[in-house]
Amino acid sequence: MQDYSSAAVAFFTSIRVPSALVAGSQLGSLFSLVRLLNASNNTSGDDNKKRHQSQNTTRDWLIRLYHLFSLTALVLSINAIVTATAAATKLLMGSHDGVAESAYQFINRELRYEFILTRWSFLTSLLSFLAGITIRALLEFNLLDEKRRKAAVVVASSMAGLFCHLLSFVNSTLISAPNLFVMT
């Protein structure tokens, strides 16, 4: 048994940097693609109106979904930053008994809520970030076009594979819950 207070402080302070990077990138993403959404709402009729209307509806839906994922990643990243900062400050006050068998046991015993909330917020923000990147790639490279559907399938399948791999790995490291979805 040893004192794990410094390891707990290191955990909470180290999660703030990647959370800040995700938050910063997602703040800019919230304001992107707005012109594209507005342009599709102001289109006039043409010969292939039904085909374009169907493509615009899918594109508009994806743009809105992209903004939802960006907002989710931003809010959860900010939540992770604030919670981790508050937990680290709480630890620095020295009011906890830092002696435990492991850093995990110490954090789980003394700061369970902060630990679970910080970890869940960060991991969920990363998964939202990946979903947003996938949608952005589909839109930016015009992969909704019929001629580029194979490329769209490759991009979506690759990102879905990465998403599932990361989710599986994260679930294998959870001790406090059987999987990430149960943590919510």
Coordinates of N, CA, C and O in Angstrom, one line a residue:
M1 N 0.9 -1.2 0.0 CA 0.0 0.0 0.0 C 0.9 1.2 0.0 O 1.9 1.3 0.7
Q2 N 0.5 2.2 -0.9 CA 1.3 3.4 -0.9 C 0.4 4.6 -1.2 O -0.8 4.4 -1.5
D3 N 0.9 5.8 -1.2 CA 0.1 7.0 -1.4 C 0.0 7.2 -2.9 O 1.0 7.5 -3.6
Y4 N -1.2 7.3 -3.4 CA -1.5 7.4 -4.9 C -2.1 8.8 -5.2 O -2.6 9.0 -6.2
S5 N -2.0 9.7 -4.2 CA -2.6 11.1 -4.5 C -2.0 11.7 -5.7 O -2.7 12.3 -6.5
S6 N -0.7 11.7 -5.9 CA 0.0 12.3 -7.0 C -0.4 11.6 -8.3 O -0.5 12.3 -9.3
A7 N -0.6 10.3 -8.3 CA -1.1 9.6 -9.5 C -2.5 10.1 -9.9 O -2.8 10.2 -11.1
A8 N -3.3 10.3 -8.9 CA -4.7 10.7 -9.2 C -4.7 12.2 -9.7 O -5.4 12.5 -10.7
V9 N -3.8 13.0 -9.2 CA -3.7 14.4 -9.7 C -3.2 14.3 -11.2 O -3.7 15.1 -12.0
A10 N -2.3 13.5 -11.4 CA -1.7 13.4 -12.8 C -2.8 12.9 -13.8 O -2.9 13.4 -14.9
F11 N -3.6 11.9 -13.3 CA -4.7 11.5 -14.2 C -5.6 12.6 -14.6 O -5.9 12.9 -15.7
F12 N -6.1 13.4 -13.6 CA -7.1 14.4 -13.8 C -6.5 15.6 -14.6 O -7.1 16.2 -15.4
T13 N -5.2 15.9 -14.4 CA -4.6 17.0 -15.1 C -4.2 16.6 -16.6 O -4.3 17.4 -17.5
S14 N -3.9 15.3 -16.8 CA -3.5 14.9 -18.1 C -4.7 14.7 -19.1 O -4.5 14.8 -20.3
I15 N -5.9 14.6 -18.6 CA -7.0 14.4 -19.5 C -7.5 15.8 -20.0 O -8.2 15.8 -21.0
R16 N -7.0 16.9 -19.4 CA -7.5 18.2 -19.8 C -7.0 18.6 -21.2 O -7.7 19.2 -22.0
V17 N -5.7 18.2 -21.5 CA -5.1 18.7 -22.8 C -5.8 18.1 -24.0 O -6.2 18.8 -24.9
P18 N -6.0 16.7 -24.0 CA -6.7 16.2 -25.2 C -8.2 16.6 -25.2 O -8.7 16.9 -26.3
S19 N -8.8 16.8 -24.1 CA -10.2 17.4 -24.1 C -10.2 18.8 -24.7 O -11.1 19.1 -25.4
A20 N -9.2 19.6 -24.3 CA -9.1 21.0 -24.9 C -8.9 21.0 -26.4 O -9.5 21.8 -27.1
L21 N -8.1 20.0 -26.9 CA -7.9 19.9 -28.3 C -9.2 19.6 -29.0 O -9.5 20.1 -30.1
V22 N -9.9 18.6 -28.5 CA -11.2 18.2 -29.1 C -12.2 19.4 -29.0 O -12.8 19.8 -30.0
A23 N -12.3 20.1 -27.9 CA -13.2 21.2 -27.7 C -12.8 22.3 -28.7 O -13.7 22.9 -29.3
G24 N -11.6 22.6 -28.8 CA -11.2 23.7 -29.8 C -11.5 23.4 -31.2 O -12.0 24.3 -31.9
S25 N -11.3 22.2 -31.6 CA -11.6 21.9 -33.0 C -13.1 21.8 -33.2 O -13.6 22.2 -34.3
Q26 N -13.9 21.4 -32.3 CA -15.3 21.3 -32.4 C -16.0 22.7 -32.3 O -17.1 22.9 -32.9
L27 N -15.4 23.6 -31.7 CA -15.9 25.0 -31.6 C -16.0 25.5 -33.0 O -17.0 26.1 -33.5
G28 N -14.9 25.4 -33.8 CA -14.9 25.8 -35.2 C -15.8 25.1 -36.1 O -16.4 25.6 -37.0
S29 N -16.0 23.8 -35.8 CA -16.9 22.9 -36.6 C -18.3 23.3 -36.5 O -19.1 23.1 -37.4
L30 N -18.7 23.8 -35.3 CA -20.1 24.2 -35.2 C -20.5 25.3 -36.2 O -21.7 25.4 -36.5
F31 N -19.6 26.1 -36.6 CA -19.9 27.2 -37.5 C -19.6 26.9 -39.0 O -19.7 27.8 -39.8
S32 N -19.2 25.7 -39.3 CA -18.9 25.3 -40.6 C -20.1 24.7 -41.3 O -21.0 24.2 -40.6
L33 N -20.1 24.7 -42.6 CA -21.1 24.1 -43.4 C -22.5 24.7 -43.4 O -23.4 24.3 -43.9
V34 N -22.5 25.9 -42.7 CA -23.8 26.6 -42.6 C -24.2 27.2 -44.0 O -25.4 27.1 -44.3
R35 N -23.3 27.7 -44.7 CA -23.6 28.2 -46.1 C -24.1 27.1 -47.0 O -25.0 27.3 -47.8
L36 N -23.5 25.9 -46.9 CA -24.0 24.8 -47.7 C -25.4 24.4 -47.3 O -26.2 24.1 -48.2
L37 N -25.7 24.5 -46.0 CA -27.1 24.2 -45.6 C -28.1 25.2 -46.1 O -29.1 24.9 -46.6
N38 N -27.7 26.5 -46.0 CA -28.5 27.6 -46.5 C -28.7 27.6 -48.0 O -29.7 27.9 -48.5
A39 N -27.6 27.2 -48.7 CA -27.7 27.1 -50.2 C -28.6 26.1 -50.7 O -29.4 26.3 -51.6
S40 N -28.7 25.0 -50.0 CA -29.6 23.9 -50.4 C -31.0 24.2 -50.1 O -31.9 23.8 -50.8
N41 N -31.3 25.1 -49.2 CA -32.6 25.5 -48.9 C -33.1 26.6 -49.8 O -34.3 26.8 -49.9
N42 N -32.2 27.2 -50.6 CA -32.6 28.3 -51.5 C -32.4 27.9 -53.0 O -32.3 28.8 -53.8
T43 N -32.4 26.6 -53.3 CA -32.2 26.2 -54.7 C -33.5 26.4 -55.4 O -34.6 26.2 -54.9
S44 N -33.4 26.8 -56.7 CA -34.5 26.9 -57.6 C -34.7 25.6 -58.4 O -33.8 24.7 -58.4
G45 N -35.8 25.4 -59.1 CA -36.1 24.2 -59.8 C -35.2 24.0 -61.0 O -34.7 24.9 -61.6
D46 N -35.0 22.7 -61.3 CA -34.2 22.4 -62.5 C -34.8 21.0 -63.1 O -35.7 20.5 -62.5
D47 N -34.2 20.5 -64.1 CA -34.7 19.3 -64.8 C -34.6 18.1 -63.9 O -35.5 17.3 -63.9
N48 N -33.6 18.0 -63.2 CA -33.4 16.8 -62.3 C -33.8 17.1 -60.8 O -33.1 16.8 -59.9
K49 N -34.9 17.8 -60.7 CA -35.2 18.3 -59.4 C -35.4 17.2 -58.3 O -34.9 17.4 -57.2
K50 N -36.0 16.1 -58.7 CA -36.2 15.1 -57.7 C -34.9 14.5 -57.2 O -34.7 14.2 -56.0
R51 N -34.0 14.2 -58.1 CA -32.7 13.6 -57.8 C -31.9 14.6 -56.9 O -31.4 14.2 -55.9
H52 N -31.9 15.9 -57.3 CA -31.2 16.9 -56.5 C -31.9 17.1 -55.1 O -31.2 17.3 -54.1
Q53 N -33.2 17.0 -55.1 CA -33.9 17.2 -53.9 C -33.6 16.1 -52.9 O -33.4 16.3 -51.7
S54 N -33.5 14.9 -53.4 CA -33.2 13.7 -52.6 C -31.8 13.8 -52.1 O -31.5 13.6 -50.9
Q55 N -30.8 14.2 -53.0 CA -29.4 14.4 -52.5 C -29.3 15.5 -51.5 O -28.6 15.4 -50.5
N56 N -30.1 16.7 -51.7 CA -30.0 17.8 -50.8 C -30.6 17.4 -49.5 O -30.2 17.8 -48.4
T57 N -31.7 16.6 -49.5 CA -32.3 16.1 -48.2 C -31.3 15.3 -47.4 O -31.1 15.5 -46.2
T58 N -30.6 14.4 -48.1 CA -29.6 13.6 -47.4 C -28.5 14.4 -46.9 O -28.0 14.3 -45.7
R59 N -28.0 15.3 -47.7 CA -26.9 16.2 -47.3 C -27.3 17.1 -46.2 O -26.6 17.3 -45.2
D60 N -28.5 17.7 -46.2 CA -29.0 18.5 -45.1 C -29.1 17.8 -43.8 O -28.8 18.3 -42.8
W61 N -29.6 16.5 -43.9 CA -29.7 15.7 -42.7 C -28.3 15.4 -42.2 O -28.1 15.5 -40.9
L62 N -27.4 15.1 -43.0 CA -26.0 14.8 -42.6 C -25.4 16.1 -42.0 O -24.6 16.0 -41.0
I63 N -25.6 17.3 -42.6 CA -25.1 18.5 -42.0 C -25.6 18.7 -40.6 O -24.9 19.1 -39.7
R64 N -26.9 18.5 -40.4 CA -27.5 18.7 -39.1 C -26.9 17.7 -38.1 O -26.7 18.0 -36.9
L65 N -26.8 16.5 -38.6 CA -26.2 15.4 -37.7 C -24.7 15.8 -37.4 O -24.3 15.5 -36.2
Y66 N -24.0 16.3 -38.3 CA -22.6 16.7 -38.1 C -22.6 17.8 -37.0 O -21.7 17.7 -36.1
H67 N -23.5 18.8 -37.1 CA -23.5 19.8 -36.1 C -23.9 19.2 -34.7 O -23.4 19.7 -33.7
L68 N -24.8 18.3 -34.7 CA -25.1 17.6 -33.4 C -23.9 16.9 -32.8 O -23.7 17.0 -31.6
F69 N -23.2 16.1 -33.6 CA -22.0 15.5 -33.1 C -20.9 16.5 -32.7 O -20.3 16.3 -31.6
S70 N -20.8 17.6 -33.4 CA -19.8 18.6 -33.0 C -20.2 19.3 -31.7 O -19.4 19.5 -30.8
L71 N -21.5 19.6 -31.5 CA -22.0 20.2 -30.3 C -21.8 19.2 -29.1 O -21.3 19.6 -28.0
T72 N -22.1 17.9 -29.3 CA -21.9 16.9 -28.3 C -20.5 16.8 -27.9 O -20.2 16.8 -26.7
A73 N -19.6 16.7 -28.8 CA -18.2 16.6 -28.5 C -17.7 17.9 -27.8 O -16.9 17.7 -26.8
L74 N -18.1 19.0 -28.2 CA -17.7 20.3 -27.5 C -18.2 20.3 -26.1 O -17.4 20.6 -25.2
V75 N -19.5 20.1 -25.9 CA -20.0 20.1 -24.5 C -19.4 19.1 -23.6 O -19.0 19.4 -22.5
L76 N -19.2 17.9 -24.1 CA -18.6 16.8 -23.2 C -17.2 17.1 -23.0 O -16.7 16.7 -21.9
S77 N -16.4 17.6 -23.9 CA -15.0 18.0 -23.7 C -14.9 19.1 -22.6 O -14.0 19.0 -21.8
I78 N -15.7 20.1 -22.7 CA -15.7 21.1 -21.7 C -16.1 20.6 -20.4 O -15.5 20.9 -19.3
N79 N -17.1 19.7 -20.3 CA -17.4 19.0 -19.1 C -16.3 18.2 -18.5 O -16.0 18.3 -17.3
A80 N -15.5 17.5 -19.3 CA -14.4 16.8 -18.9 C -13.3 17.7 -18.3 O -12.7 17.4 -17.3
I81 N -13.1 18.8 -19.0 CA -12.1 19.8 -18.5 C -12.4 20.4 -17.2 O -11.6 20.4 -16.3
V82 N -13.6 20.8 -17.0 CA -14.1 21.4 -15.8 C -14.1 20.4 -14.6 O -13.6 20.7 -13.5
T83 N -14.6 19.2 -14.9 CA -14.7 18.2 -13.8 C -13.3 17.8 -13.4 O -13.0 17.6 -12.2
A84 N -12.4 17.6 -14.4 CA -11.0 17.2 -14.1 C -10.3 18.3 -13.3 O -9.5 18.0 -12.4
T85 N -10.5 19.5 -13.7 CA -9.8 20.6 -13.0 C -10.3 20.7 -11.5 O -9.5 20.8 -10.6
A86 N -11.6 20.5 -11.3 CA -12.2 20.6 -10.0 C -11.7 19.4 -9.1 O -11.4 19.5 -8.0
A87 N -11.6 18.2 -9.7 CA -11.1 17.0 -9.0 C -9.7 17.2 -8.6 O -9.3 16.8 -7.5
A88 N -8.9 17.7 -9.6 CA -7.4 17.9 -9.2 C -7.3 18.9 -8.1 O -6.4 18.7 -7.2
T89 N -8.1 20.0 -8.2 CA -8.0 21.0 -7.1 C -8.4 20.4 -5.8 O -7.8 20.6 -4.7
K90 N -9.5 19.5 -5.8 CA -9.9 18.9 -4.6 C -8.8 18.0 -4.0 O -8.6 17.9 -2.8
L91 N -8.1 17.3 -4.9 CA -7.0 16.4 -4.4 C -5.8 17.2 -3.8 O -5.2 16.8 -2.9
L92 N -5.6 18.4 -4.5 CA -4.5 19.2 -4.0 C -4.7 19.8 -2.6 O -3.8 20.2 -1.9
M93 N -6.0 19.8 -2.2 CA -6.3 20.3 -0.9 C -5.8 19.4 0.2 O -5.7 19.8 1.4
G94 N -5.6 18.1 -0.1 CA -5.0 17.2 0.8 C -6.0 16.6 1.8 O -5.5 16.1 2.9
S95 N -7.3 16.7 1.6 CA -8.2 16.2 2.6 C -8.6 14.7 2.4 O -9.4 14.2 3.1
H96 N -7.9 14.0 1.5 CA -8.2 12.6 1.2 C -7.0 11.7 1.7 O -5.9 12.2 1.7
D97 N -7.4 10.5 2.1 CA -6.4 9.6 2.5 C -5.9 8.9 1.2 O -6.6 8.1 0.6
G98 N -4.7 9.2 0.8 CA -4.1 8.7 -0.5 C -3.6 7.3 -0.5 O -3.2 6.8 -1.6
V99 N -3.6 6.7 0.6 CA -3.1 5.3 0.7 C -4.1 4.3 0.2 O -5.2 4.3 0.7
A100 N -3.6 3.5 -0.7 CA -4.5 2.5 -1.3 C -3.6 1.4 -2.0 O -2.4 1.6 -2.1
E101 N -4.2 0.3 -2.5 CA -3.5 -0.7 -3.2 C -3.1 -0.3 -4.6 O -2.2 -0.8 -5.2
S102 N -3.9 0.6 -5.2 CA -3.7 1.1 -6.6 C -4.2 2.5 -6.7 O -5.1 2.9 -5.9
A103 N -3.8 3.2 -7.8 CA -4.3 4.5 -8.0 C -5.8 4.4 -8.4 O -6.6 5.3 -8.0
Y104 N -6.2 3.4 -9.1 CA -7.6 3.2 -9.5 C -8.5 3.0 -8.2 O -9.5 3.6 -8.1
Q105 N -8.0 2.2 -7.3 CA -8.8 2.0 -6.0 C -8.9 3.3 -5.3 O -10.0 3.6 -4.7
F106 N -7.8 4.1 -5.2 CA -7.9 5.4 -4.5 C -8.9 6.3 -5.2 O -9.7 6.9 -4.5
I107 N -8.8 6.5 -6.5 CA -9.7 7.4 -7.2 C -11.1 6.9 -7.1 O -12.1 7.7 -6.9
N108 N -11.3 5.6 -7.3 CA -12.7 5.0 -7.2 C -13.3 5.2 -5.8 O -14.5 5.4 -5.6
R109 N -12.4 5.2 -4.8 CA -12.9 5.3 -3.4 C -13.2 6.8 -3.0 O -14.2 7.1 -2.5
E110 N -12.3 7.7 -3.4 CA -12.4 9.0 -2.9 C -13.1 10.0 -3.9 O -13.7 11.0 -3.5
L111 N -12.9 9.7 -5.2 CA -13.5 10.6 -6.2 C -14.2 9.9 -7.3 O -14.0 10.1 -8.5
R112 N -15.1 9.0 -6.9 CA -15.8 8.1 -7.9 C -16.6 8.9 -8.9 O -16.5 8.6 -10.1
Y113 N -17.4 9.8 -8.5 CA -18.2 10.6 -9.4 C -17.3 11.3 -10.4 O -17.6 11.3 -11.6
E114 N -16.4 12.0 -9.9 CA -15.5 12.8 -10.8 C -14.7 11.9 -11.8 O -14.6 12.3 -13.0
F115 N -14.3 10.8 -11.3 CA -13.5 9.8 -12.2 C -14.4 9.3 -13.3 O -14.1 9.4 -14.5
I116 N -15.6 8.8 -12.9 CA -16.5 8.3 -13.9 C -17.0 9.3 -14.9 O -17.0 9.1 -16.1
L117 N -17.4 10.5 -14.4 CA -17.9 11.6 -15.2 C -16.8 12.1 -16.2 O -17.0 12.3 -17.4
T118 N -15.6 12.3 -15.7 CA -14.5 12.7 -16.5 C -14.2 11.7 -17.6 O -14.0 12.1 -18.8
R119 N -14.0 10.5 -17.2 CA -13.7 9.5 -18.2 C -14.8 9.3 -19.2 O -14.6 9.2 -20.4
W120 N -16.0 9.2 -18.8 CA -17.2 9.0 -19.7 C -17.3 10.2 -20.7 O -17.5 10.0 -21.9
S121 N -17.2 11.4 -20.1 CA -17.3 12.6 -21.0 C -16.2 12.7 -22.0 O -16.5 13.0 -23.2
F122 N -15.0 12.4 -21.6 CA -13.9 12.4 -22.6 C -14.0 11.3 -23.7 O -13.9 11.6 -24.8
L123 N -14.3 10.1 -23.3 CA -14.4 9.0 -24.2 C -15.6 9.2 -25.2 O -15.5 9.0 -26.4
T124 N -16.7 9.7 -24.6 CA -17.9 9.9 -25.5 C -17.7 11.1 -26.4 O -18.1 11.1 -27.6
S125 N -16.9 12.1 -26.0 CA -16.6 13.2 -26.8 C -15.7 12.8 -28.0 O -15.9 13.2 -29.1
L126 N -14.8 11.9 -27.7 CA -13.9 11.3 -28.8 C -14.7 10.5 -29.8 O -14.5 10.7 -31.0
L127 N -15.7 9.7 -29.3 CA -16.5 9.0 -30.3 C -17.4 9.9 -31.1 O -17.6 9.7 -32.3
S128 N -17.9 11.0 -30.5 CA -18.7 12.0 -31.2 C -17.8 12.7 -32.2 O -18.3 13.0 -33.4
F129 N -16.6 13.0 -31.8 CA -15.7 13.6 -32.7 C -15.4 12.7 -34.0 O -15.4 13.2 -35.1
L130 N -15.2 11.4 -33.8 CA -15.0 10.5 -34.9 C -16.2 10.4 -35.8 O -16.1 10.4 -37.0
A131 N -17.4 10.4 -35.2 CA -18.6 10.4 -36.0 C -18.7 11.6 -36.9 O -19.1 11.6 -38.1
G132 N -18.4 12.8 -36.3 CA -18.4 14.0 -37.0 C -17.4 14.1 -38.1 O -17.7 14.6 -39.2
I133 N -16.2 13.5 -37.9 CA -15.2 13.5 -38.9 C -15.7 12.6 -40.1 O -15.4 13.0 -41.3
T134 N -16.3 11.5 -39.8 CA -16.8 10.7 -40.9 C -17.8 11.4 -41.8 O -17.8 11.4 -43.0
I135 N -18.8 12.1 -41.1 CA -19.8 12.9 -41.9 C -19.1 14.0 -42.6 O -19.5 14.2 -43.8
R136 N -18.2 14.7 -42.0 CA -17.5 15.8 -42.7 C -16.8 15.3 -44.0 O -16.8 15.9 -45.0
A137 N -16.1 14.1 -43.9 CA -15.4 13.5 -45.0 C -16.4 13.2 -46.2 O -16.2 13.5 -47.3
L138 N -17.6 12.6 -45.8 CA -18.6 12.3 -46.8 C -19.1 13.6 -47.5 O -19.3 13.6 -48.7
L139 N -19.2 14.7 -46.8 CA -19.7 15.9 -47.3 C -18.6 16.7 -48.1 O -18.9 17.1 -49.3
E140 N -17.5 16.8 -47.6 CA -16.4 17.6 -48.2 C -15.9 17.0 -49.5 O -15.5 17.7 -50.4
F141 N -15.8 15.6 -49.6 CA -15.3 15.0 -50.7 C -16.5 14.6 -51.7 O -16.3 13.8 -52.6
N142 N -17.7 15.1 -51.4 CA -18.8 14.9 -52.3 C -19.1 13.4 -52.5 O -19.4 13.0 -53.6
L143 N -19.0 12.6 -51.5 CA -19.2 11.2 -51.6 C -20.6 10.7 -51.6 O -20.9 9.6 -51.7
L144 N -21.6 11.7 -51.6 CA -23.0 11.4 -51.7 C -23.4 11.2 -53.1 O -24.5 10.7 -53.5
D145 N -22.5 11.7 -54.0 CA -22.8 11.6 -55.5 C -22.8 10.1 -55.9 O -22.0 9.3 -55.4
E146 N -23.7 9.8 -56.8 CA -23.8 8.4 -57.2 C -22.5 7.8 -57.7 O -22.3 6.6 -57.5
K147 N -21.7 8.6 -58.4 CA -20.5 8.1 -59.0 C -19.4 7.8 -57.9 O -18.4 7.1 -58.2
R148 N -19.6 8.3 -56.7 CA -18.6 8.1 -55.6 C -19.1 7.3 -54.5 O -18.6 7.3 -53.4
R149 N -20.2 6.5 -54.7 CA -20.8 5.7 -53.6 C -19.8 4.7 -53.1 O -19.8 4.4 -51.9
K150 N -18.9 4.1 -53.9 CA -18.0 3.1 -53.4 C -17.0 3.7 -52.5 O -16.7 3.1 -51.4
A151 N -16.6 4.9 -52.8 CA -15.6 5.6 -51.9 C -16.4 6.0 -50.6 O -15.8 5.9 -49.5
A152 N -17.6 6.3 -50.6 CA -18.4 6.6 -49.4 C -18.5 5.4 -48.5 O -18.4 5.4 -47.3
V153 N -18.7 4.2 -49.2 CA -18.8 2.9 -48.4 C -17.4 2.7 -47.7 O -17.4 2.2 -46.6
V154 N -16.3 2.9 -48.5 CA -15.0 2.7 -47.9 C -14.8 3.6 -46.7 O -14.3 3.1 -45.6
V155 N -15.1 4.9 -46.8 CA -14.9 5.8 -45.7 C -15.8 5.4 -44.6 O -15.3 5.4 -43.4
A156 N -17.0 5.2 -44.8 CA -18.0 4.9 -43.7 C -17.6 3.6 -43.0 O -17.6 3.5 -41.8
S157 N -17.2 2.6 -43.8 CA -16.8 1.3 -43.2 C -15.5 1.4 -42.4 O -15.4 0.8 -41.4
S158 N -14.6 2.1 -43.0 CA -13.3 2.3 -42.2 C -13.5 3.0 -40.9 O -13.0 2.6 -39.9
M159 N -14.3 4.0 -40.9 CA -14.5 4.8 -39.7 C -15.4 4.0 -38.7 O -15.2 4.0 -37.5
A160 N -16.4 3.2 -39.2 CA -17.2 2.4 -38.4 C -16.3 1.3 -37.7 O -16.5 1.0 -36.6
G161 N -15.4 0.7 -38.5 CA -14.5 -0.2 -37.9 C -13.6 0.3 -36.8 O -13.4 -0.3 -35.8
L162 N -13.1 1.6 -37.1 CA -12.3 2.2 -36.0 C -13.1 2.5 -34.8 O -12.7 2.3 -33.7
F163 N -14.4 3.0 -35.0 CA -15.3 3.3 -33.9 C -15.5 2.0 -33.1 O -15.4 2.1 -31.9
C164 N -15.8 0.9 -33.8 CA -16.1 -0.3 -33.0 C -14.9 -0.8 -32.3 O -15.0 -1.3 -31.2
H165 N -13.7 -0.7 -32.9 CA -12.5 -1.2 -32.3 C -12.2 -0.3 -31.0 O -11.9 -0.9 -30.0
L166 N -12.3 1.0 -31.1 CA -12.1 1.8 -30.0 C -13.1 1.6 -28.9 O -12.7 1.5 -27.7
L167 N -14.4 1.4 -29.3 CA -15.4 1.2 -28.3 C -15.1 -0.2 -27.6 O -15.3 -0.3 -26.4
S168 N -14.7 -1.2 -28.3 CA -14.4 -2.5 -27.8 C -13.3 -2.4 -26.8 O -13.3 -3.0 -25.7
F169 N -12.2 -1.7 -27.2 CA -11.1 -1.6 -26.3 C -11.4 -0.8 -25.0 O -11.0 -1.3 -24.0
V170 N -12.1 0.3 -25.2 CA -12.6 1.0 -24.0 C -13.4 0.2 -23.1 O -13.2 0.1 -21.9
N171 N -14.3 -0.6 -23.6 CA -15.2 -1.5 -22.8 C -14.4 -2.5 -22.1 O -14.7 -2.9 -21.0
S172 N -13.3 -3.0 -22.7 CA -12.4 -4.0 -22.1 C -11.6 -3.4 -20.9 O -11.1 -4.2 -20.1
T173 N -11.5 -2.1 -20.8 CA -10.7 -1.5 -19.8 C -11.6 -1.0 -18.6 O -11.1 -0.5 -17.6
L174 N -12.9 -1.1 -18.8 CA -13.8 -0.5 -17.7 C -13.9 -1.6 -16.6 O -14.1 -2.7 -16.8
I175 N -13.8 -1.1 -15.4 CA -14.0 -1.9 -14.2 C -15.2 -1.5 -13.5 O -15.9 -2.3 -13.0
S176 N -15.5 -0.2 -13.6 CA -16.7 0.3 -12.8 C -18.0 0.0 -13.5 O -19.1 0.2 -12.9
A177 N -18.0 -0.4 -14.7 CA -19.3 -0.7 -15.5 C -19.0 -1.7 -16.5 O -17.8 -1.8 -17.0
P178 N -20.0 -2.5 -17.0 CA -19.7 -3.5 -18.0 C -19.4 -2.9 -19.4 O -18.7 -3.5 -20.1
N179 N -19.9 -1.7 -19.7 CA -19.6 -1.1 -20.9 C -19.9 0.4 -20.9 O -20.5 0.9 -19.9
L180 N -19.4 1.1 -21.9 CA -19.6 2.6 -21.9 C -21.0 3.1 -21.9 O -21.3 4.1 -21.2
F181 N -21.9 2.3 -22.5 CA -23.3 2.7 -22.6 C -24.0 2.6 -21.2 O -24.8 3.4 -20.9
V182 N -23.5 1.6 -20.4 CA -24.1 1.5 -19.0 C -23.7 2.6 -18.1 O -24.4 3.0 -17.2
M183 N -22.5 3.2 -18.5 CA -22.0 4.3 -17.7 C -22.9 5.5 -17.8 O -22.9 6.4 -16.9
T184 N -23.7 5.6 -18.9 CA -24.6 6.8 -19.0 C -25.8 6.6 -18.2 O -26.4 6.9 -17.6

